[in-house]
XYZ file of C-alpha atoms in Angstrom:
708
model
C -38.515 15.421 19.731
C -35.748 14.419 17.292
C -35.018 16.333 14.115
C -36.261 14.590 10.907
C -32.671 14.291 9.687
C -31.577 12.350 12.788
C -34.703 10.259 13.287
C -33.128 7.121 11.789
C -29.748 7.472 13.502
C -28.673 5.643 16.642
C -28.247 7.749 19.833
C -24.477 8.257 19.410
C -24.806 9.173 15.741
C -27.609 11.629 16.489
C -25.608 13.147 19.355
C -22.664 13.721 17.017
C -24.845 15.343 14.352
C -26.528 17.690 16.839
C -23.410 18.811 18.728
C -23.136 22.548 19.476
C -20.811 24.658 17.276
C -17.619 23.655 19.108
C -14.602 21.510 18.348
C -15.416 17.795 18.375
C -13.730 14.456 17.775
C -15.882 11.625 16.459
C -14.176 8.252 16.912
C -15.912 6.250 14.211
C -15.218 2.535 14.294
C -15.217 0.353 11.190
C -18.711 -0.007 9.721
C -20.229 2.441 12.213
C -21.826 4.773 9.654
C -19.337 7.637 9.771
C -20.236 8.882 6.278
C -23.886 9.134 7.315
C -22.898 11.122 10.388
C -20.654 13.492 8.443
C -23.147 14.195 5.656
C -26.090 14.452 8.048
C -24.119 16.897 10.198
C -23.626 19.128 7.131
C -27.308 18.888 6.147
C -28.363 19.577 9.758
C -26.151 22.678 10.036
C -27.569 24.027 6.779
C -31.219 23.134 7.382
C -31.245 24.592 10.911
C -29.774 27.878 9.649
C -26.592 27.613 11.703
C -24.503 27.892 8.567
C -24.854 28.945 4.943
C -23.489 26.752 2.129
C -20.657 29.250 1.611
C -19.765 29.201 5.307
C -18.860 25.557 5.526
C -15.748 23.648 4.456
C -15.537 19.844 4.383
C -12.352 17.910 3.616
C -12.161 14.335 2.352
C -9.245 12.238 1.125
C -10.504 11.129 -2.285
C -12.494 12.733 -5.066
C -14.811 9.723 -4.995
C -15.621 10.354 -1.316
C -16.208 14.054 -2.008
C -18.652 13.258 -4.826
C -20.489 10.720 -2.684
C -20.793 13.275 0.095
C -22.286 15.873 -2.254
C -24.782 13.334 -3.622
C -25.901 12.393 -0.109
C -26.235 16.001 1.048
C -28.290 17.076 -1.973
C -30.547 14.032 -1.509
C -31.415 15.298 2.005
C -32.237 18.866 1.031
C -32.579 21.073 -2.079
C -29.188 22.623 -2.612
C -26.850 23.771 -5.373
C -23.678 21.751 -4.669
C -21.487 24.355 -6.415
C -21.855 26.645 -3.430
C -20.296 24.102 -1.076
C -16.579 23.880 -0.388
C -16.389 20.074 -0.262
C -13.315 18.310 -1.631
C -9.883 16.850 -1.042
C -7.023 18.780 0.556
C -5.432 19.246 -2.854
C -8.707 20.194 -4.519
C -9.619 22.810 -1.917
C -6.118 24.290 -1.903
C -6.199 24.516 -5.698
C -9.556 26.327 -5.474
C -8.167 28.811 -2.967
C -4.991 29.409 -4.980
C -7.024 30.060 -8.145
C -8.876 32.802 -6.295
C -5.713 34.346 -4.815
C -3.080 33.489 -7.404
C -1.452 36.903 -7.270
C -1.053 36.832 -3.458
C 0.291 33.284 -3.741
C 2.952 34.345 -6.249
C 1.544 32.207 -9.056
C 0.436 33.040 -12.600
C -3.336 33.104 -13.062
C -3.197 30.133 -15.405
C -0.740 27.995 -13.418
C -0.749 24.325 -14.428
C -0.718 21.329 -12.090
C 1.913 18.634 -12.610
C 0.813 15.049 -12.054
C 3.334 12.552 -10.683
C 4.682 11.524 -14.104
C 5.046 15.151 -15.226
C 6.827 16.025 -11.996
C 9.254 13.154 -12.559
C 9.990 14.469 -16.069
C 10.620 17.925 -14.616
C 13.120 16.444 -12.153
C 14.889 14.604 -14.975
C 15.280 17.880 -16.869
C 16.947 19.426 -13.810
C 19.362 16.490 -13.515
C 20.255 16.794 -17.171
C 20.672 20.585 -17.022
C 22.989 20.297 -14.004
C 24.860 17.352 -15.575
C 24.172 15.216 -12.507
C 24.720 11.446 -12.557
C 21.193 9.982 -12.526
C 22.524 6.636 -11.275
C 23.837 8.261 -8.111
C 20.802 10.561 -7.892
C 17.895 8.619 -9.477
C 15.069 10.925 -10.549
C 12.491 9.028 -8.524
C 14.588 9.268 -5.349
C 14.947 13.023 -5.913
C 11.189 13.312 -6.495
C 10.487 11.508 -3.211
C 13.010 13.735 -1.420
C 11.291 16.897 -2.684
C 7.759 15.713 -1.926
C 8.730 14.422 1.507
C 10.110 17.805 2.532
C 7.170 19.702 1.044
C 4.708 17.507 2.934
C 6.555 18.418 6.122
C 6.376 22.123 5.290
C 10.031 22.565 4.312
C 11.304 24.599 1.391
C 14.762 23.880 -0.022
C 16.229 26.605 2.183
C 14.850 24.848 5.286
C 16.420 21.472 4.495
C 19.386 20.405 6.607
C 22.402 19.056 4.727
C 25.313 17.333 6.437
C 27.351 15.780 3.603
C 27.989 16.120 -0.141
C 25.102 13.808 -1.033
C 22.470 15.683 0.986
C 23.860 19.041 -0.149
C 23.433 17.952 -3.767
C 19.837 16.863 -3.102
C 19.142 20.251 -1.555
C 20.680 21.984 -4.576
C 18.468 19.961 -6.938
C 15.433 20.892 -4.823
C 16.395 24.576 -5.078
C 16.750 24.363 -8.861
C 13.473 22.459 -9.124
C 11.677 25.237 -7.210
C 13.150 27.863 -9.539
C 12.184 25.873 -12.633
C 8.570 25.393 -11.457
C 8.246 29.085 -10.618
C 9.742 30.069 -13.951
C 7.381 27.780 -15.867
C 4.303 28.618 -13.793
C 3.548 25.071 -12.630
C 2.798 23.422 -9.292
C 2.988 19.761 -8.294
C 0.474 18.181 -5.898
C 2.612 18.725 -2.799
C 3.130 22.355 -3.827
C -0.631 23.043 -3.812
C -0.909 22.397 -0.093
C 2.418 23.990 0.855
C 1.752 27.123 -1.232
C -1.747 27.458 0.236
C -0.386 27.003 3.765
C 2.204 29.729 3.138
C -0.468 31.989 1.657
C -2.622 31.778 4.776
C 0.241 31.925 7.273
C 1.803 35.046 5.726
C -1.332 36.951 4.744
C -3.136 37.862 7.975
C -6.110 39.591 6.351
C -6.750 36.650 4.028
C -6.412 34.187 6.888
C -8.906 36.164 8.991
C -11.274 36.315 6.020
C -11.412 32.525 5.700
C -11.539 31.988 9.449
C -14.536 34.295 9.560
C -16.121 32.673 6.523
C -15.718 28.985 7.382
C -17.283 28.815 10.819
C -17.696 25.066 10.423
C -14.818 22.871 9.219
C -15.450 19.138 8.898
C -12.699 16.597 8.229
C -13.150 12.966 7.204
C -10.514 10.227 7.829
C -8.694 12.512 10.261
C -6.318 9.682 11.219
C -4.789 9.897 7.731
C -3.768 13.580 7.905
C -0.078 14.385 7.676
C 1.882 17.126 9.417
C 1.255 19.835 6.807
C -2.449 19.027 6.386
C -2.989 19.362 10.120
C -1.031 22.643 10.170
C -3.241 23.955 7.316
C -6.384 23.045 9.261
C -5.039 24.810 12.357
C -4.561 27.998 10.329
C -8.156 27.903 9.111
C -9.612 27.077 12.503
C -9.548 30.391 14.361
C -10.878 31.146 17.823
C -14.554 31.093 16.793
C -14.581 28.111 14.444
C -15.866 24.598 15.060
C -13.578 21.832 13.796
C -15.503 18.560 13.496
C -12.970 15.741 13.033
C -14.129 12.238 12.157
C -11.665 9.362 12.206
C -10.495 6.085 13.676
C -7.019 5.800 15.150
C -7.374 2.001 14.902
C -7.514 2.305 11.102
C -4.457 4.527 10.630
C -2.471 2.452 8.113
C -0.758 5.027 5.896
C 2.364 6.046 7.824
C 4.383 5.231 4.676
C 2.497 8.079 2.960
C 3.185 10.485 5.798
C -0.027 9.996 7.799
C 0.450 10.828 11.466
C -1.925 9.003 13.807
C -0.655 11.309 16.579
C -2.625 14.182 15.016
C -5.730 12.820 16.714
C -4.128 13.061 20.147
C -2.693 16.500 19.314
C -6.090 17.724 18.139
C -7.635 17.019 21.532
C -4.864 18.987 23.270
C -4.367 21.800 20.755
C -8.068 22.600 20.553
C -9.083 21.693 24.117
C -11.731 19.384 22.670
C -14.715 18.953 24.999
C -16.794 16.653 22.835
C -15.507 13.149 22.063
C -18.177 10.778 20.777
C -17.485 7.119 20.050
C -19.426 5.405 17.273
C -19.073 1.769 18.300
C -22.177 0.095 16.887
C -21.119 -1.775 13.766
C -23.624 -2.310 10.953
C -21.420 -4.557 8.819
C -20.079 -7.612 10.592
C -21.439 -10.338 12.821
C -20.374 -10.731 16.440
C -17.531 -13.245 16.166
C -15.771 -11.161 13.529
C -16.024 -8.028 15.677
C -14.863 -9.896 18.784
C -11.761 -11.029 16.875
C -11.051 -7.484 15.666
C -11.505 -6.053 19.173
C -9.221 -8.693 20.684
C -6.418 -8.040 18.181
C -6.461 -4.242 18.325
C -6.588 -4.254 22.141
C -2.882 -5.165 22.071
C -1.953 -1.711 20.744
C -0.967 0.935 23.270
C -2.008 4.595 23.452
C -5.307 4.010 21.675
C -8.082 6.527 22.087
C -10.180 3.496 22.838
C -13.444 1.998 21.656
C -15.124 -1.409 21.432
C -17.105 -2.424 18.364
C -20.422 -4.209 18.933
C -23.376 -5.282 16.879
C -27.028 -6.192 17.343
C -26.416 -9.017 14.857
C -25.917 -12.601 16.117
C -22.461 -14.038 16.794
C -22.565 -15.814 13.454
C -20.088 -18.355 12.155
C -16.659 -18.955 13.682
C -13.569 -17.729 11.860
C -12.296 -20.575 9.714
C -8.548 -21.305 9.844
C -6.701 -23.352 7.241
C -3.004 -24.099 7.626
C -1.571 -25.368 4.353
C 1.659 -27.257 3.856
C 2.689 -24.876 1.036
C 1.570 -21.617 -0.520
C 0.290 -23.593 -3.517
C -1.893 -25.709 -1.259
C -3.099 -22.498 0.403
C -4.096 -21.047 -2.973
C -5.818 -24.294 -4.032
C -7.883 -24.276 -0.844
C -8.929 -20.645 -1.346
C -10.020 -21.295 -4.942
C -11.934 -24.457 -4.067
C -13.678 -22.833 -1.111
C -14.551 -19.737 -3.155
C -16.076 -21.949 -5.853
C -18.183 -23.668 -3.169
C -19.429 -20.308 -1.899
C -20.433 -19.316 -5.436
C -22.245 -22.639 -5.971
C -24.143 -21.951 -2.742
C -25.515 -18.744 -4.273
C -23.006 -16.104 -3.172
C -21.970 -13.503 -5.736
C -18.343 -13.697 -6.840
C -18.163 -9.888 -6.547
C -18.925 -10.264 -2.844
C -15.938 -12.524 -2.130
C -12.503 -10.976 -1.514
C -9.016 -12.449 -1.234
C -6.758 -10.150 0.777
C -2.981 -10.306 1.068
C -0.343 -8.201 2.824
C 2.059 -7.946 -0.128
C 1.317 -7.678 -3.851
C 3.792 -10.458 -4.646
C 1.480 -12.965 -2.919
C -1.063 -12.586 -5.691
C 0.933 -14.577 -8.262
C 0.335 -18.017 -6.747
C -3.343 -17.205 -6.192
C -3.730 -15.837 -9.717
C -2.128 -19.003 -11.093
C -4.588 -21.185 -9.167
C -7.547 -19.098 -10.349
C -6.298 -19.148 -13.949
C -5.828 -22.916 -13.853
C -9.324 -23.423 -12.410
C -10.879 -21.019 -14.918
C -12.304 -18.788 -12.188
C -12.843 -15.123 -13.209
C -11.073 -12.639 -10.966
C -10.291 -8.949 -10.790
C -7.277 -7.300 -9.116
C -8.681 -4.267 -7.341
C -6.541 -1.135 -7.107
C -3.587 -2.731 -8.842
C -2.302 -4.797 -11.741
C -2.244 -8.528 -12.234
C 1.184 -10.035 -11.588
C 2.326 -10.367 -15.213
C 1.057 -6.866 -16.024
C 3.267 -5.121 -13.454
C 5.954 -2.833 -14.839
C 8.922 -4.610 -13.306
C 7.662 -8.009 -14.491
C 7.105 -6.742 -18.049
C 10.653 -5.323 -18.087
C 12.028 -8.645 -16.823
C 10.120 -10.651 -19.406
C 11.386 -8.318 -22.148
C 14.994 -9.081 -21.165
C 14.209 -12.808 -21.084
C 12.647 -12.536 -24.546
C 15.851 -10.911 -25.817
C 17.889 -13.765 -24.344
C 15.641 -16.195 -26.220
C 15.421 -14.094 -29.386
C 17.421 -10.856 -29.756
C 15.419 -10.104 -32.894
C 12.326 -9.310 -30.793
C 11.926 -5.592 -31.630
C 9.147 -4.924 -29.105
C 11.200 -6.352 -26.255
C 14.265 -4.380 -27.320
C 12.386 -1.073 -27.505
C 10.946 -1.662 -24.036
C 14.284 -2.055 -22.247
C 16.981 -0.488 -24.440
C 16.978 2.484 -22.076
C 15.605 0.872 -18.924
C 17.250 1.210 -16.519
C 18.348 4.502 -18.047
C 21.690 4.249 -19.826
C 21.810 7.454 -21.856
C 20.023 6.228 -24.989
C 17.677 9.012 -26.048
C 14.774 9.158 -28.492
C 16.953 10.434 -31.359
C 19.394 7.549 -30.972
C 16.539 5.038 -31.002
C 15.065 6.686 -34.116
C 18.467 6.394 -35.764
C 18.631 2.665 -34.974
C 15.107 2.164 -36.302
C 15.957 3.977 -39.530
C 19.133 1.904 -40.003
C 17.216 -1.334 -39.437
C 14.410 -0.250 -41.757
C 16.823 0.631 -44.569
C 18.697 -2.651 -44.168
C 15.554 -4.733 -43.719
C 16.876 -6.250 -40.481
C 15.682 -6.455 -36.861
C 16.665 -3.597 -34.566
C 19.127 -5.924 -32.824
C 21.524 -5.962 -35.765
C 21.495 -2.169 -35.973
C 22.036 -1.981 -32.206
C 25.061 -4.310 -32.381
C 26.779 -1.892 -34.727
C 26.234 0.861 -32.186
C 24.814 3.298 -34.684
C 26.043 6.857 -34.906
C 25.841 9.953 -32.743
C 26.148 10.677 -29.027
C 24.318 7.533 -27.909
C 26.348 5.069 -30.015
C 28.571 3.933 -27.144
C 25.586 3.404 -24.852
C 23.789 1.332 -27.515
C 26.857 -0.822 -28.014
C 27.105 -1.353 -24.250
C 23.452 -2.423 -24.172
C 24.108 -4.962 -26.937
C 27.073 -6.307 -24.950
C 24.849 -6.722 -21.870
C 22.369 -8.808 -23.863
C 25.141 -10.896 -25.429
C 26.651 -11.500 -21.989
C 23.274 -12.675 -20.701
C 22.826 -15.008 -23.675
C 26.241 -16.596 -23.190
C 25.735 -17.080 -19.453
C 22.218 -18.482 -19.921
C 23.496 -21.688 -21.522
C 22.974 -24.630 -19.199
C 21.368 -22.601 -16.407
C 18.205 -23.772 -14.681
C 15.328 -21.335 -15.185
C 15.438 -19.811 -11.660
C 19.187 -19.227 -11.980
C 18.703 -17.736 -15.431
C 16.090 -15.259 -14.138
C 18.313 -14.378 -11.179
C 21.271 -13.772 -13.496
C 19.154 -11.587 -15.781
C 17.989 -9.417 -12.869
C 21.596 -8.721 -11.934
C 23.144 -8.162 -15.370
C 20.242 -6.079 -16.692
C 20.526 -3.700 -13.746
C 16.827 -4.140 -12.853
C 17.532 -5.373 -9.333
C 19.984 -2.542 -8.613
C 17.560 -0.009 -10.115
C 14.720 -0.964 -7.778
C 17.070 -1.313 -4.803
C 18.002 2.359 -5.306
C 14.323 3.340 -5.341
C 13.017 4.241 -1.891
C 9.619 2.877 -2.933
C 11.064 -0.112 -4.764
C 10.564 -2.704 -2.035
C 7.311 -4.010 -3.479
C 8.792 -4.195 -6.981
C 11.788 -6.131 -5.617
C 9.375 -8.552 -3.947
C 7.655 -9.062 -7.299
C 11.029 -9.736 -8.951
C 11.667 -12.355 -6.292
C 8.267 -13.835 -7.036
C 9.237 -14.093 -10.717
C 12.119 -16.355 -9.636
C 9.563 -18.408 -7.709
C 7.394 -18.607 -10.833
C 10.384 -19.958 -12.783
C 11.145 -22.486 -10.021
C 7.587 -23.749 -9.955
C 7.403 -23.871 -13.751
C 10.464 -26.125 -13.910
C 8.994 -28.399 -11.243
C 5.659 -28.668 -13.067
C 6.795 -28.517 -16.687
C 10.290 -28.213 -18.167
C 13.489 -26.203 -17.949
C 12.850 -24.278 -21.154
C 12.925 -20.495 -21.532
C 10.622 -20.408 -24.571
C 8.050 -22.541 -22.769
C 8.254 -20.339 -19.665
C 7.746 -17.175 -21.729
C 4.738 -18.779 -23.436
C 3.323 -19.680 -20.036
C 3.784 -16.078 -18.837
C 2.090 -14.715 -21.969
C -0.897 -16.998 -21.516
C -1.351 -16.010 -17.873
C -0.944 -12.359 -18.815
C -3.629 -12.700 -21.487
C -7.086 -11.244 -21.291
C -8.351 -13.456 -18.471
C -9.185 -10.765 -15.955
C -12.917 -10.228 -15.692
C -14.467 -7.209 -17.378
C -15.672 -4.193 -15.434
C -19.249 -5.482 -15.229
C -18.574 -9.218 -14.941
C -18.982 -11.205 -11.743
C -15.515 -12.032 -10.419
C -13.565 -12.739 -7.248
C -11.896 -9.622 -5.871
C -8.135 -9.759 -5.224
C -6.393 -6.925 -3.401
C -3.883 -5.913 -0.761
C -5.220 -5.190 2.705
C -4.301 -1.523 2.186
C -6.476 -1.386 -0.940
C -9.414 -2.976 0.903
C -9.890 -0.101 3.358
C -13.393 1.328 3.017
C -14.744 -1.809 1.298
C -16.812 -4.706 2.631
C -17.605 -8.235 1.452
C -19.830 -11.161 2.385
C -16.800 -13.462 2.637
C -13.119 -12.591 3.052
C -10.056 -14.822 2.684
C -7.143 -13.313 4.606
C -4.073 -15.216 3.479
C -0.420 -15.450 4.456
C -0.850 -15.017 8.217
C 2.786 -15.794 9.005
C 5.498 -14.013 10.945
C 7.627 -11.994 8.542
C 4.798 -11.690 6.061
C 2.001 -10.310 8.256
C 3.347 -8.621 10.307
C 5.938 -7.753 7.699
C 9.639 -8.391 8.284
C 10.365 -4.661 8.102
C 8.309 -3.995 11.215
C 9.923 -6.565 13.503
C 12.376 -4.232 15.241
C 10.057 -1.239 15.532
C 7.234 -1.316 18.076
C 5.304 1.487 16.356
C 5.593 -0.329 13.008
C 4.233 -3.538 14.548
C 1.300 -1.515 15.888
C 0.577 -0.208 12.401
C 0.685 -3.793 11.119
C -1.829 -4.678 13.834
C -4.092 -1.835 12.713
C -3.812 -3.275 9.217
C -4.933 -6.644 10.593
C -7.874 -4.903 12.269
C -8.840 -3.344 8.930
C -8.590 -6.740 7.207
C -10.809 -8.522 9.732
C -13.494 -5.836 9.648
C -13.924 -6.090 5.858
C -15.946 -9.306 6.360
C -19.691 -9.244 6.938
C -20.576 -12.909 7.462
C -17.657 -15.235 6.833
C -13.919 -14.821 7.453
C -11.199 -17.287 6.502
C -7.621 -17.021 7.760
C -5.047 -19.051 5.849
C -1.327 -19.613 6.284
C 1.354 -21.852 4.827
C 3.987 -23.858 6.656
C 6.382 -23.319 3.756
C 6.443 -20.610 1.115
C 8.642 -19.926 -1.891
C 10.762 -16.799 -1.494
C 13.385 -15.739 -4.065
C 13.391 -19.260 -5.464
C 13.993 -20.940 -2.103
C 11.609 -22.638 0.286
C 11.229 -20.813 3.596
C 9.513 -22.253 6.641
C 7.348 -20.078 8.847
C 5.444 -19.849 12.083
C 1.955 -18.471 12.341
C 1.516 -14.740 12.805
C 1.375 -13.336 16.335
C -1.952 -11.816 15.316
C -3.391 -15.356 15.192
C -2.427 -15.830 18.828
C -4.276 -12.637 19.741
C -7.620 -14.006 18.516
C -9.467 -15.925 21.277
C -9.486 -19.667 20.597
C -13.259 -19.975 20.960
C -13.743 -17.764 17.905
C -11.688 -20.064 15.638
C -12.619 -23.223 13.747
C -9.681 -25.225 12.358
C -10.571 -26.792 9.043
C -7.579 -29.145 9.170
C -7.314 -29.830 12.872
C -4.386 -32.198 12.425
C -2.117 -29.211 11.907
C -3.223 -27.463 15.109
C -2.069 -28.872 18.450
C -4.764 -30.212 20.748
C -5.570 -27.802 23.566
C -4.627 -25.012 21.170
C -3.727 -21.798 22.988
C -1.777 -19.994 20.299
C -1.009 -20.041 16.613
C -0.615 -23.320 14.785
C 3.051 -23.986 14.090
C 4.971 -25.931 11.493
C 3.701 -29.504 11.337
C 5.992 -32.441 12.067
C 5.095 -33.737 8.620
C 8.059 -31.940 7.030
C 10.633 -34.516 6.052
C 14.281 -33.524 6.350
C 17.414 -35.344 7.521
C 17.925 -34.928 11.243
C 21.370 -33.383 11.965
C 23.721 -34.706 14.635
C 22.515 -32.166 17.201
C 18.958 -33.496 16.847
C 17.229 -30.215 15.915
C 15.534 -31.008 12.614
C 13.733 -28.568 10.321
C 10.133 -28.215 11.417
C 10.726 -28.896 15.124
C 8.954 -26.644 17.618
C 11.400 -25.272 20.197
C 11.493 -22.791 23.044
C 14.268 -20.327 23.916
C 14.565 -18.785 27.411
C 14.665 -15.239 25.946
C 12.941 -15.368 22.544
C 10.100 -17.746 23.423
C 8.574 -20.325 21.086
C 9.630 -20.820 17.488
C 10.230 -23.336 14.746
C 13.535 -24.620 13.340
C 13.772 -23.499 9.697
C 17.403 -24.334 8.789
C 20.636 -25.784 10.198
C 24.335 -26.008 9.373
C 27.354 -27.797 10.776
C 27.491 -30.957 12.875
C 26.718 -31.614 16.530
C 28.069 -28.197 17.547
C 26.639 -26.354 14.556
C 24.039 -23.600 14.214
C 20.304 -23.593 13.717
C 17.992 -20.958 12.295
C 14.821 -20.506 14.338
C 11.835 -18.371 13.357
C 10.426 -17.056 16.655
C 6.799 -15.944 16.898
C 7.708 -12.667 18.609
C 11.398 -12.107 17.810
C 11.624 -13.026 14.148
C 14.262 -15.253 12.537
C 17.608 -15.820 14.309
C 20.690 -18.024 13.860
C 21.779 -19.612 17.151
C 24.734 -21.768 18.187
C 23.307 -25.133 19.325
C 25.881 -25.538 22.089
C 24.851 -22.292 23.812
C 21.260 -21.630 22.749
C 19.567 -23.686 25.503
C 16.778 -24.640 23.129
C 14.074 -26.901 24.507
C 12.239 -29.182 22.072
C 8.462 -28.943 22.556
């Protein structure tokens, strides 16, 4: 007879909950009820007397997940949640360090630095050591320190092979000394310090191994090297480590997550119990079949196949637009139809691979008056790099704009401190003039030269802006202001650079639709940046990146931009493991949909102010044809057996060699692709975007291209 706690679980879920006290790996597919299994396992261990509340430790990845887990557990049985060790890695390590602060070499009242405070601490080190912050940007140094900490390396463990890396190591050393001197710890330090505490203190390690007989870990696929090492220290010879995760949803390698930890766990702990949760309670059959078909192309999977007792449901709708604007218009129109049919706006999501894609969609929603909410991020015109750019453009239009000047006078950093700015403000106030006039004089004090240089930069921009088309003006501003170089130097600046490129696109489109006028463009940006995002409790369409969508579900999902170079991303093209992570991201995107899934793509898309032509993503080709319904069949070839390619509708002069833009071609080595550009005459070159090999320039005379 089943236990009351497991009576409503399916056989695999119940088997996982009632496993003996031994190491176990639960492969929990998307929508398979993993949270129910994890919380029920805890309640079952406690209610059957196998474990006391103080003898159990459960690790999650977010505070929200930890709170939800506690609520679920206490709803199953009377329990004081304070006795449970349930929390994030950082939260649990902080709790342990508070109890053993002396052994950990910390003051009893040590403070925790958030990311912004850590960055300020790094800047103080750079200033104290008189280090050029253009050559060693504070954010790059911060990433260097955190990266090494998350891999368990102190400054003394870091290899250095040239002057640059030796300087980074020196800064790391000084940062460690400063934090110790001030009695503070950053987030990465919490885990590293706790790991060192347990590894060096045998009696304390044995105490916690004896205490926490049961260790449960959620989202195990997202653990990094140090987190796994910390778990191994806690899991002694008599403990039971219950790991729940899905290798097919490991999408955070850029944060240090190591999907290989799941394989290592099976070997390191000689895991006997591997249970697969494959019954999906979220999506209908066709959606799951598409997800299974895509992810099957990844190698070295632990392996599982999602299924559902639900019907097959509707086919996956595919719309191939001529342009990204047409793609956005289709999404908005279709979303409005869904709402008119009685679907809640909150239950409709628009997913994209890169944040920069949101601008065109936001513009279409704004124009149509459709409420929307950007989940887990900022609307396009609210993003830091866009606000900085607009401030520079405002100064080009009107140098007397004090708010714009204050925003960028020291961004990127140019040695203009708070005292210098106060001095300029006082001068302007006394003279009754805008800050610009005080800045042009340079002011007094140590920062005077830097202020004067800033004024010269603005004047240079203003003189060069005359006669420029808006896209060229924006491009010029990004260079002369130093914004582009600043984000290029930032290891995490790729997304911000993409948004800067999208700002050029916005200027290009504005000129095409309206006029080549900077004031008008700035007014347009202000209007779109206004208070048009839906309130917290209003019904609204949900916009987000695929990364941000993990863990969420919606009635209908629009997955847009399914093109080679966009999804999968260009950066993954030459790295097989990176392409596999992109495929896992696709798997996550598909499995967000419950009933209806749309896939959209554009034959041409604006990028950095220029039109680029694309071929459909390889992930489209991996979805069985019978699961797809083309909403504009004219764009898809009859007898379709792969992704729709660029339509022959694109009008462009045919060069002497006969390979016009938009033609579908085949190469003996690279396979099928589409011609996206050409140069020269009959013996010139063509650029071809291949479905599997990316974009390549080829000499026509030697390429052996076959027109399809």
